C-alpha positions as a LaTeX table, in Angstrom:
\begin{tabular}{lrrr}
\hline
Residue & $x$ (\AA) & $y$ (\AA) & $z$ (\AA) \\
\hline
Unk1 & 55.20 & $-43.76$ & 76.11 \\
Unk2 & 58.01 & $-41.02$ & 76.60 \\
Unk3 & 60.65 & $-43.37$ & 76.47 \\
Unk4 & 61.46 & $-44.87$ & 73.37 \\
Unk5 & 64.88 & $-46.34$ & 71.63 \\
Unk6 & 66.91 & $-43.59$ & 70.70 \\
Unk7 & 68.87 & $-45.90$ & 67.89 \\
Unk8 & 65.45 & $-47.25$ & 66.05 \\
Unk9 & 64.00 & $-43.54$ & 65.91 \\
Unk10 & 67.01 & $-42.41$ & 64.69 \\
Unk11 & 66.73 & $-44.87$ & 61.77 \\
Unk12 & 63.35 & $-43.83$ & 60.98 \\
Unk13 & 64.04 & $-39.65$ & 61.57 \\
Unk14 & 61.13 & $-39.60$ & 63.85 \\
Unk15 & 60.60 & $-36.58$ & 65.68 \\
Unk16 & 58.36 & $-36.04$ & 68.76 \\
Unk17 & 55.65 & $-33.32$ & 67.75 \\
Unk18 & 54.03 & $-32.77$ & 70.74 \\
Unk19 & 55.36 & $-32.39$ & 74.48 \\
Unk20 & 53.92 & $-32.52$ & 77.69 \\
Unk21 & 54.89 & $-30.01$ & 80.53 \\
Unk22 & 55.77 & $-31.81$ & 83.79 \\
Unk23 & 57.30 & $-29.14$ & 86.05 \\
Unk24 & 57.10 & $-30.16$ & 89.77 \\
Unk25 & 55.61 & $-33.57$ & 88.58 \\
Unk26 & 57.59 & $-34.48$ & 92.12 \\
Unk27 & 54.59 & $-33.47$ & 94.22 \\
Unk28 & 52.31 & $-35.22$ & 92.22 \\
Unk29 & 48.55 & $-34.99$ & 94.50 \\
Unk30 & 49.79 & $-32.02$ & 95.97 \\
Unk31 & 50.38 & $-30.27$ & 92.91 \\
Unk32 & 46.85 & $-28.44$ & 92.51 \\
Unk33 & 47.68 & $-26.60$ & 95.73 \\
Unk34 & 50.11 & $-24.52$ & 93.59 \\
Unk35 & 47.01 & $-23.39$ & 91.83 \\
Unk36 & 46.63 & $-20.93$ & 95.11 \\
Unk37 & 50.07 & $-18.78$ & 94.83 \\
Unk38 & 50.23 & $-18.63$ & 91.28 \\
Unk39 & 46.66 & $-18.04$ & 90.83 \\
Unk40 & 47.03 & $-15.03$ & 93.43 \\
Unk41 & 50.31 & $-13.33$ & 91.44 \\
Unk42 & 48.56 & $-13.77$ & 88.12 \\
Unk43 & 45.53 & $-11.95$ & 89.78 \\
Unk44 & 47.21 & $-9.56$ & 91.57 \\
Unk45 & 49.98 & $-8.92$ & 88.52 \\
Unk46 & 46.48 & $-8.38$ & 85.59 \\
Unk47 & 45.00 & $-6.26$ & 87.92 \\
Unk48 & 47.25 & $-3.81$ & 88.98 \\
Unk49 & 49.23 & $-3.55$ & 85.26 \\
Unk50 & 45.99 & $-3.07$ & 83.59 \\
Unk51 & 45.10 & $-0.47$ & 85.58 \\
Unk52 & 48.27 & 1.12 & 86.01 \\
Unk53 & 47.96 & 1.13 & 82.22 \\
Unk54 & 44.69 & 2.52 & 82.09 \\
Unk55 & 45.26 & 5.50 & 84.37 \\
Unk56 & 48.42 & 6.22 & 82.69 \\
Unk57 & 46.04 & 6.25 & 79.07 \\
Unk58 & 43.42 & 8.30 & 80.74 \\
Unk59 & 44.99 & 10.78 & 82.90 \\
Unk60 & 46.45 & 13.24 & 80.42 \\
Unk61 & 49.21 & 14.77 & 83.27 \\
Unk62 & 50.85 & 11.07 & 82.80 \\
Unk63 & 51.50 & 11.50 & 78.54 \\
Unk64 & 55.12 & 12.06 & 78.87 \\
Unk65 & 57.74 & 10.10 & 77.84 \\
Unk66 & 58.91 & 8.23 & 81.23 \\
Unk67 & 55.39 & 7.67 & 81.93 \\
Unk68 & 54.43 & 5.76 & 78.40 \\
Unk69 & 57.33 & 3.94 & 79.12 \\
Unk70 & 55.97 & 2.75 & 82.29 \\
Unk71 & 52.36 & 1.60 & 80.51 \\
Unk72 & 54.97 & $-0.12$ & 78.02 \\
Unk73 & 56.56 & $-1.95$ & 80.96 \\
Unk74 & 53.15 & $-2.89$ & 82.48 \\
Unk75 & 51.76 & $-3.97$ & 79.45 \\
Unk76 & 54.86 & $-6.48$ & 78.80 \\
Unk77 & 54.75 & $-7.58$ & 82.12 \\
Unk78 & 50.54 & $-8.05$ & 81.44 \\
Unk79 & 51.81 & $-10.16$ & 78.62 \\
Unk80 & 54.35 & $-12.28$ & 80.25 \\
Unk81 & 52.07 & $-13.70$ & 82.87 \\
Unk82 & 48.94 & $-14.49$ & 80.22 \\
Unk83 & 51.90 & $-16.46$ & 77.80 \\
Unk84 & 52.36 & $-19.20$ & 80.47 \\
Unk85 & 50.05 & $-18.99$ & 83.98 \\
Unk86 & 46.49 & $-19.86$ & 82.68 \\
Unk87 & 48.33 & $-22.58$ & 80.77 \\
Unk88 & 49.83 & $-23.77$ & 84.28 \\
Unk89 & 46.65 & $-23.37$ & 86.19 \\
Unk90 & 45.09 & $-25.89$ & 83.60 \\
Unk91 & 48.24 & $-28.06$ & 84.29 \\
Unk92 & 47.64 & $-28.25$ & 87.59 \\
Unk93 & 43.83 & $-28.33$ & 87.95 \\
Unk94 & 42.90 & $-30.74$ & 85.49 \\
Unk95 & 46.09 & $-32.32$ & 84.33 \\
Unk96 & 46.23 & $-30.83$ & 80.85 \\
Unk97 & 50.06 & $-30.72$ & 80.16 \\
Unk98 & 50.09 & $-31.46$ & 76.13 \\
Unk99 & 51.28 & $-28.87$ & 74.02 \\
Unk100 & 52.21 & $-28.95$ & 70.34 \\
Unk101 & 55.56 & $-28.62$ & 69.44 \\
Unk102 & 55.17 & $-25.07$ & 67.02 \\
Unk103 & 52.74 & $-24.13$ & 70.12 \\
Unk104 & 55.81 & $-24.57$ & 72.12 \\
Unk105 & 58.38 & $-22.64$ & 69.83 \\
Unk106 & 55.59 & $-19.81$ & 69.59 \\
Unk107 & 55.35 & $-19.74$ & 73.90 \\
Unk108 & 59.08 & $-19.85$ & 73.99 \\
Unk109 & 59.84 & $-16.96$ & 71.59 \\
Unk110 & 56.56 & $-14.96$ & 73.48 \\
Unk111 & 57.75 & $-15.60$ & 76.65 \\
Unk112 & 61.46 & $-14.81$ & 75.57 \\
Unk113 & 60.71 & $-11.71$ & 73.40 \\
Unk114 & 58.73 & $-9.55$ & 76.73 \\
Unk115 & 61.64 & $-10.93$ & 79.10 \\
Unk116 & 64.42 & $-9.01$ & 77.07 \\
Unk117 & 61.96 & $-5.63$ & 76.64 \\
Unk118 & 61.98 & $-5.62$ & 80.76 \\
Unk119 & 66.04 & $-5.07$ & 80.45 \\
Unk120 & 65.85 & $-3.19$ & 78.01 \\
Unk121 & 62.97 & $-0.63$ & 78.79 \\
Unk122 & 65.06 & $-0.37$ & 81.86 \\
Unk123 & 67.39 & 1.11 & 79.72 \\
Unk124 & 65.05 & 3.47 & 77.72 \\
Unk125 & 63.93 & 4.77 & 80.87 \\
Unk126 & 67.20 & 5.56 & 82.40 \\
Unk127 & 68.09 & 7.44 & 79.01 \\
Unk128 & 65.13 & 9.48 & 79.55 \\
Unk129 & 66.40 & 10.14 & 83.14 \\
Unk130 & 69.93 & 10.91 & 81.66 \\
Unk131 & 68.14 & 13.74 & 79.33 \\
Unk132 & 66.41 & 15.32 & 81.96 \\
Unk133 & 68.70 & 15.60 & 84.67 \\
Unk134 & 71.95 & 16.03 & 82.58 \\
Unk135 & 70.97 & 17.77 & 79.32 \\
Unk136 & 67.30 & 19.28 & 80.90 \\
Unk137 & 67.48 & 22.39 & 77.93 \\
Unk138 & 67.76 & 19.75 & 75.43 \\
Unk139 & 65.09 & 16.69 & 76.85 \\
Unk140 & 61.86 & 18.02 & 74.50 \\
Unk141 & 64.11 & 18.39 & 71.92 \\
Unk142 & 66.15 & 14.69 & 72.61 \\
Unk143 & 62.67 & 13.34 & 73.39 \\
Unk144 & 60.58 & 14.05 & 70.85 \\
Unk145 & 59.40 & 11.01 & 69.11 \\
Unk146 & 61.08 & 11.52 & 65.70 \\
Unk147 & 64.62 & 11.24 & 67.83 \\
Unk148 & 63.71 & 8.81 & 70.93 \\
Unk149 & 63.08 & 6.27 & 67.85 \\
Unk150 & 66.44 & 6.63 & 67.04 \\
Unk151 & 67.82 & 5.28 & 70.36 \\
Unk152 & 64.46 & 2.90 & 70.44 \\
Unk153 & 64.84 & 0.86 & 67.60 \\
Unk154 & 68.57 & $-0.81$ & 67.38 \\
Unk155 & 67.56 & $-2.19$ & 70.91 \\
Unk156 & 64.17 & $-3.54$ & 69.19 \\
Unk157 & 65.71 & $-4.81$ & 66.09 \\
Unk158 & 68.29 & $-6.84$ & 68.53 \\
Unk159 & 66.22 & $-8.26$ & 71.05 \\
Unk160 & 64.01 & $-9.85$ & 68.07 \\
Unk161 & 66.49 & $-11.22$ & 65.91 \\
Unk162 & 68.70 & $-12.34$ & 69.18 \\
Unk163 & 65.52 & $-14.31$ & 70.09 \\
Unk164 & 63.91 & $-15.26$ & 67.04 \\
Unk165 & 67.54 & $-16.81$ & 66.15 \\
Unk166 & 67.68 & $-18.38$ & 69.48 \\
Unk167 & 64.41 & $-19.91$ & 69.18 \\
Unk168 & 64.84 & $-20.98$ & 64.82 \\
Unk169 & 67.75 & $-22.79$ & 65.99 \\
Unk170 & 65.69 & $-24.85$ & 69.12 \\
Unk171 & 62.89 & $-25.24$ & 66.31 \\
Unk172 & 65.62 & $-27.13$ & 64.28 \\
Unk173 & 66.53 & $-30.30$ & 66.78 \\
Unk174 & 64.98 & $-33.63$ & 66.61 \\
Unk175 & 63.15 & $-34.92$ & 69.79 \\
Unk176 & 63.52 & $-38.43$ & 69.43 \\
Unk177 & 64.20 & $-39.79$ & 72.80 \\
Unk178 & 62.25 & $-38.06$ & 75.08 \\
Unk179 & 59.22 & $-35.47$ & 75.07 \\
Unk180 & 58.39 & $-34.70$ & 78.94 \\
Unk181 & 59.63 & $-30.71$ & 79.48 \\
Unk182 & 60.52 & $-31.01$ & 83.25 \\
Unk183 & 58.86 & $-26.97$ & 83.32 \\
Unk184 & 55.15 & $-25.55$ & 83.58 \\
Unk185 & 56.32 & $-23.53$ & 80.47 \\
Unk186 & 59.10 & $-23.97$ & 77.23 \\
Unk187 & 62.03 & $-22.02$ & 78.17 \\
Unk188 & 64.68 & $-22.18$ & 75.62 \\
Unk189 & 66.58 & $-24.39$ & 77.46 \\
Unk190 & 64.56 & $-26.81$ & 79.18 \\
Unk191 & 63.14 & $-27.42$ & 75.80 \\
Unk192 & 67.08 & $-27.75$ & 74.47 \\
Unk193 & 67.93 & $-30.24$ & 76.45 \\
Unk194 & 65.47 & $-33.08$ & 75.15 \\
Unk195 & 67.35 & $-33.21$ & 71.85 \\
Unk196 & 68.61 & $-36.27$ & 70.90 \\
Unk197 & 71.81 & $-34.27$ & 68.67 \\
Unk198 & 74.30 & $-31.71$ & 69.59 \\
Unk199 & 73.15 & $-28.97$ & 71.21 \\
Unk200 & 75.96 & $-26.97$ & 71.85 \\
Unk201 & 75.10 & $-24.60$ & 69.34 \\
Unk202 & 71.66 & $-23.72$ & 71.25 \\
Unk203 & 73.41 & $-23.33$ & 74.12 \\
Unk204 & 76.14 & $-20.61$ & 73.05 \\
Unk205 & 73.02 & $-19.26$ & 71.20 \\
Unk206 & 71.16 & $-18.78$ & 74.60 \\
Unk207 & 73.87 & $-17.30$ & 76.42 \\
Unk208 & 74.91 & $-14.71$ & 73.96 \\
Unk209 & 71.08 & $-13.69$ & 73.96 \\
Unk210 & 71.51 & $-13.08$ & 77.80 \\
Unk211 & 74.68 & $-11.36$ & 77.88 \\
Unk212 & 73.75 & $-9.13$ & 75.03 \\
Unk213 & 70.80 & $-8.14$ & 76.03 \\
Unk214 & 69.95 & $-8.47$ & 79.62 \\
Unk215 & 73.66 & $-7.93$ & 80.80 \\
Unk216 & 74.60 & $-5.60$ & 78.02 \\
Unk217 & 71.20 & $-3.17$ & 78.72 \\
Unk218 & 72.34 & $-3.60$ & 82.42 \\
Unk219 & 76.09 & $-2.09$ & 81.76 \\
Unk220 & 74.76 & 0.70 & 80.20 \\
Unk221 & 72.05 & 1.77 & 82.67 \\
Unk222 & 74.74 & 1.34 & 85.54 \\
Unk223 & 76.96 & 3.74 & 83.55 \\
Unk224 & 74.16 & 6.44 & 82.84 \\
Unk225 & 73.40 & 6.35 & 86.40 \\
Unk226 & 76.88 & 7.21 & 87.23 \\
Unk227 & 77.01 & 9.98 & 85.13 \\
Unk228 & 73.67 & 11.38 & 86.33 \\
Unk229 & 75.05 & 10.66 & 89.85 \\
Unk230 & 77.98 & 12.50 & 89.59 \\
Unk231 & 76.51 & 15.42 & 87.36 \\
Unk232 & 73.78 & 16.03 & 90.44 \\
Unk233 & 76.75 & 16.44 & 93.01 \\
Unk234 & 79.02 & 18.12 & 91.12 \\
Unk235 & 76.08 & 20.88 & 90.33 \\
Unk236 & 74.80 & 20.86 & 94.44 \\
Unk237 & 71.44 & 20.18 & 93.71 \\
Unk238 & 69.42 & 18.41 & 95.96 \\
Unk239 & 69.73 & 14.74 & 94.49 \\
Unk240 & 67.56 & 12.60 & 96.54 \\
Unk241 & 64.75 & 12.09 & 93.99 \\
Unk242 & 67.44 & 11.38 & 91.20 \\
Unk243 & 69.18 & 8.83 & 93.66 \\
Unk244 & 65.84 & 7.41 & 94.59 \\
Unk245 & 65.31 & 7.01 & 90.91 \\
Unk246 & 68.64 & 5.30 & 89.88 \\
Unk247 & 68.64 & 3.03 & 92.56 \\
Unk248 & 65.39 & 1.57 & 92.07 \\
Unk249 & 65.79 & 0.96 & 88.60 \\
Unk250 & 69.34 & $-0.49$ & 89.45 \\
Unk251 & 67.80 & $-2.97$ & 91.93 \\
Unk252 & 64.98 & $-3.81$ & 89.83 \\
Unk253 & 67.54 & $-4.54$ & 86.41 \\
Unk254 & 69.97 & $-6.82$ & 89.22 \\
Unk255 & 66.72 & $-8.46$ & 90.73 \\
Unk256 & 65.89 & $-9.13$ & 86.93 \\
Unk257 & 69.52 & $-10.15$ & 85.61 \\
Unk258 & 70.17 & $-12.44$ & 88.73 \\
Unk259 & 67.02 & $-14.42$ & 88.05 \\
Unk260 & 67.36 & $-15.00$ & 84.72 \\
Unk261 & 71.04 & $-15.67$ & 85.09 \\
Unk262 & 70.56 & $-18.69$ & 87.91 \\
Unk263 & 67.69 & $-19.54$ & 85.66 \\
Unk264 & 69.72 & $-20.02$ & 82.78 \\
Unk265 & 73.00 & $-21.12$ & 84.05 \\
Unk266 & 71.07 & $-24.12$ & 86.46 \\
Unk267 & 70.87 & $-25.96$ & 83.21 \\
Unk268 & 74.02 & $-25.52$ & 82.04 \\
Unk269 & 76.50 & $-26.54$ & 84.95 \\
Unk270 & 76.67 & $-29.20$ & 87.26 \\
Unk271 & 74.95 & $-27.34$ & 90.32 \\
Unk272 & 73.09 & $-28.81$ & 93.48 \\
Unk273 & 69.69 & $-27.03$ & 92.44 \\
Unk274 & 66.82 & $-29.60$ & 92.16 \\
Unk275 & 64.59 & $-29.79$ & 89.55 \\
Unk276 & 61.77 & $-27.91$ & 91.12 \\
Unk277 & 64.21 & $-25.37$ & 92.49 \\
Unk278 & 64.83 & $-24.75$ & 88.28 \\
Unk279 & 61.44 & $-24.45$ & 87.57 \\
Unk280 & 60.62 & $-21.85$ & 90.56 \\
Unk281 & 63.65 & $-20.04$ & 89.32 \\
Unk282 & 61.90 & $-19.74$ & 85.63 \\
Unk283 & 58.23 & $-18.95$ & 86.84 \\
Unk284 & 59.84 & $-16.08$ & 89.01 \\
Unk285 & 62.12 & $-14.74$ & 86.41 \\
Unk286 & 58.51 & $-14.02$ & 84.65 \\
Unk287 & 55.51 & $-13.61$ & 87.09 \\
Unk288 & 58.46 & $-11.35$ & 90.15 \\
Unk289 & 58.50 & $-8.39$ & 88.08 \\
Unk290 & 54.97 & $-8.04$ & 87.13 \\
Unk291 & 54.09 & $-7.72$ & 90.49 \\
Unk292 & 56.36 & $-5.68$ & 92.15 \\
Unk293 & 56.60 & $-3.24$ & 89.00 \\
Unk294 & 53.28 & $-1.57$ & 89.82 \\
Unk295 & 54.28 & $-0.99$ & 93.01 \\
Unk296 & 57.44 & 0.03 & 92.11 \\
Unk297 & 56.65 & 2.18 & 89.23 \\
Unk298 & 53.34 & 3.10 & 90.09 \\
Unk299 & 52.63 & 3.40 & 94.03 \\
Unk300 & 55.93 & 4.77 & 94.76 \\
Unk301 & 55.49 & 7.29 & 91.90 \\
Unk302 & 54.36 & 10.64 & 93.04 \\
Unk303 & 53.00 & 11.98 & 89.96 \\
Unk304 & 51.15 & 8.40 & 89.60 \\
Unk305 & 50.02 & 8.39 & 93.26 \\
Unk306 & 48.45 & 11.69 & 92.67 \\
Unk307 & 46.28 & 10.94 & 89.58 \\
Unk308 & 45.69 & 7.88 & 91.53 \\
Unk309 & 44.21 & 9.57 & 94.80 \\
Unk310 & 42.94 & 12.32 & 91.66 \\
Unk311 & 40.90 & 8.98 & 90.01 \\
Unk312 & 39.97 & 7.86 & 93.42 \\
Unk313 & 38.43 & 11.37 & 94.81 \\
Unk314 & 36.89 & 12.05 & 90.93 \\
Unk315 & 34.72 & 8.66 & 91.80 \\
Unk316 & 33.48 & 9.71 & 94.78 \\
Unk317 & 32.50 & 13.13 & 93.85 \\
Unk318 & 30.33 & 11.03 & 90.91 \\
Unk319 & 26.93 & 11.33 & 91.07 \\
Unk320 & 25.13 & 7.82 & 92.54 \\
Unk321 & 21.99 & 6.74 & 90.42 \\
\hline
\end{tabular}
């Protein structure tokens, strides 16, 4: 029984300690044929970030600062996807929606923690960028690991605490009314919104998290990128491979922040988006960019492409036992 007397559990301080994930609990028989897409992003999304990292470990022409922070990005994006879709597959295949409640605060801050590093390895990579083409006598020397940790780890140290505060404070609320999460996974606020006290606090919480992270990080690569812009036309250079550059990391930030903004704001104002509208919002602001990243970052490349075809050719000159 989910629904219970809010007054008589209040008297006792009961708390629910387990919940059970119902996202798109609307298409009831028909929800195993979701199995199909999701199955074939998770697939396609392991696959090609594992082996994007992998050539970026073995190939030593790839061990340079923009390219690490590719195999970061690929192996957060690897992470994002295991944290929640072979938990949904199981939902939907056999019907095996229980999770514990400190299982749930642990998915939440997981899930939570690799969304921010997308933003915000955005924003490391644009710095590199912003050292090569603007300061280019200077990038060893700015990019040498004793100084890149510098501008690496007061974005680190804020995405945690933002997150592990966010989450601390969800952790604290009593679930004494209701325990179905209308999601496949616990987002912050989906999980929020079952607590029988105020929750205003969470909310403000989750917001600031958003804008000082994912919209904060996206400020500043959108300002580096004008600089960059402007120092490539004001020196004559041929700029198409820096413009290339900025603008696919600009679209890939604003795909990012626009998700996770309609994500975030669909629980918070009166809107006409339906509830599995919400929950295909949430699974795409995780599972979108891990599988248009490797394409992105890695097919459209060229010093990827080449090791690539380099890999590929290397194989077929192999010996065949």
């Amino acid at each position: 029984m989910t629904e219970i007397n809010m007054q008589d559990l209040t008297v006792k301080n009961i708390s629910f300690t387990t919940f059970t994930l119902n996202g798109y609990h609307d298409l009831k028989e028909w929800r195993p044929i979701l199995t199909i897409p999701y199955l074939l992003m998770f697939i396609f999304s392991s696959t090609s970030n594992s082996f994007l990292i992998f050539l970026i470990i073995s190939q030593r022409a790839l061990h340079s600062p923009m390219f690490v922070l590719i195999g970061l990005m690929a192996a957060g994006d690897l992470c994002s996807s295991i944290f929640i879709v072979p938990n949904m597959l199981l939902n939907f295949l056999f019907d095996w929606k229980q999770i514990s409640r400190v299982g749930c605060l642990i998915q939440m801050f997981c899930v939570h923690l690799t969304g921010t590093f997308q933003s915000t390895l955005l924003l490391w990579m644009s710095l590199d960028r912003f050292f090569a083409i603007c300061k280019p006598l200077s990038y060893h020397t700015y990019m040498q690991m004793p100084n890149f940790l510098k501008f690496v780890i007061v974005p680190v140290i804020r995405n945690i605490i933002m997150v592990a505060t966010m989450v601390s404070w969800a952790g604290k609320l009593q679930f004494c009314l209701k325990n179905e999460i209308n999601h496949c996974f616990c987002s912050h606020m989906s999980v929020v919104q079952l607590a029988c006290g105020d929750i205003s606090i969470n909310s403000i919480l989750g917001l600031l998290t958003l804008f000082f992270i994912s919209a904060a990080d996206f400020v500043l690569i959108t300002v580096s990128y004008v600089i960059i812009f402007s120092v490539v036309i004001k020196s004559g250079r041929s700029h198409s491979k820096a413009l290339n550059t900025c603008v696919t990391h600009i679209f890939v930030v604003t795909g990012s922040l626009v998700f996770a903004l309609l994500a975030s704001l669909s629980y918070r104002t009166r809107n006409n988006f339906s509830p599995n509208s919400q929950i295909f919002l949430g699974t795409m602001y995780v599972l979108f960019p891990g599988c248009f990243n490797p394409i992105i970052y890695g097919l459209r490349t060229k010093e990827i492409r080449e090791q690539l075809l380099k890999f590929i050719n290397l194989g077929k000159v192999l010996p065949q036992y």
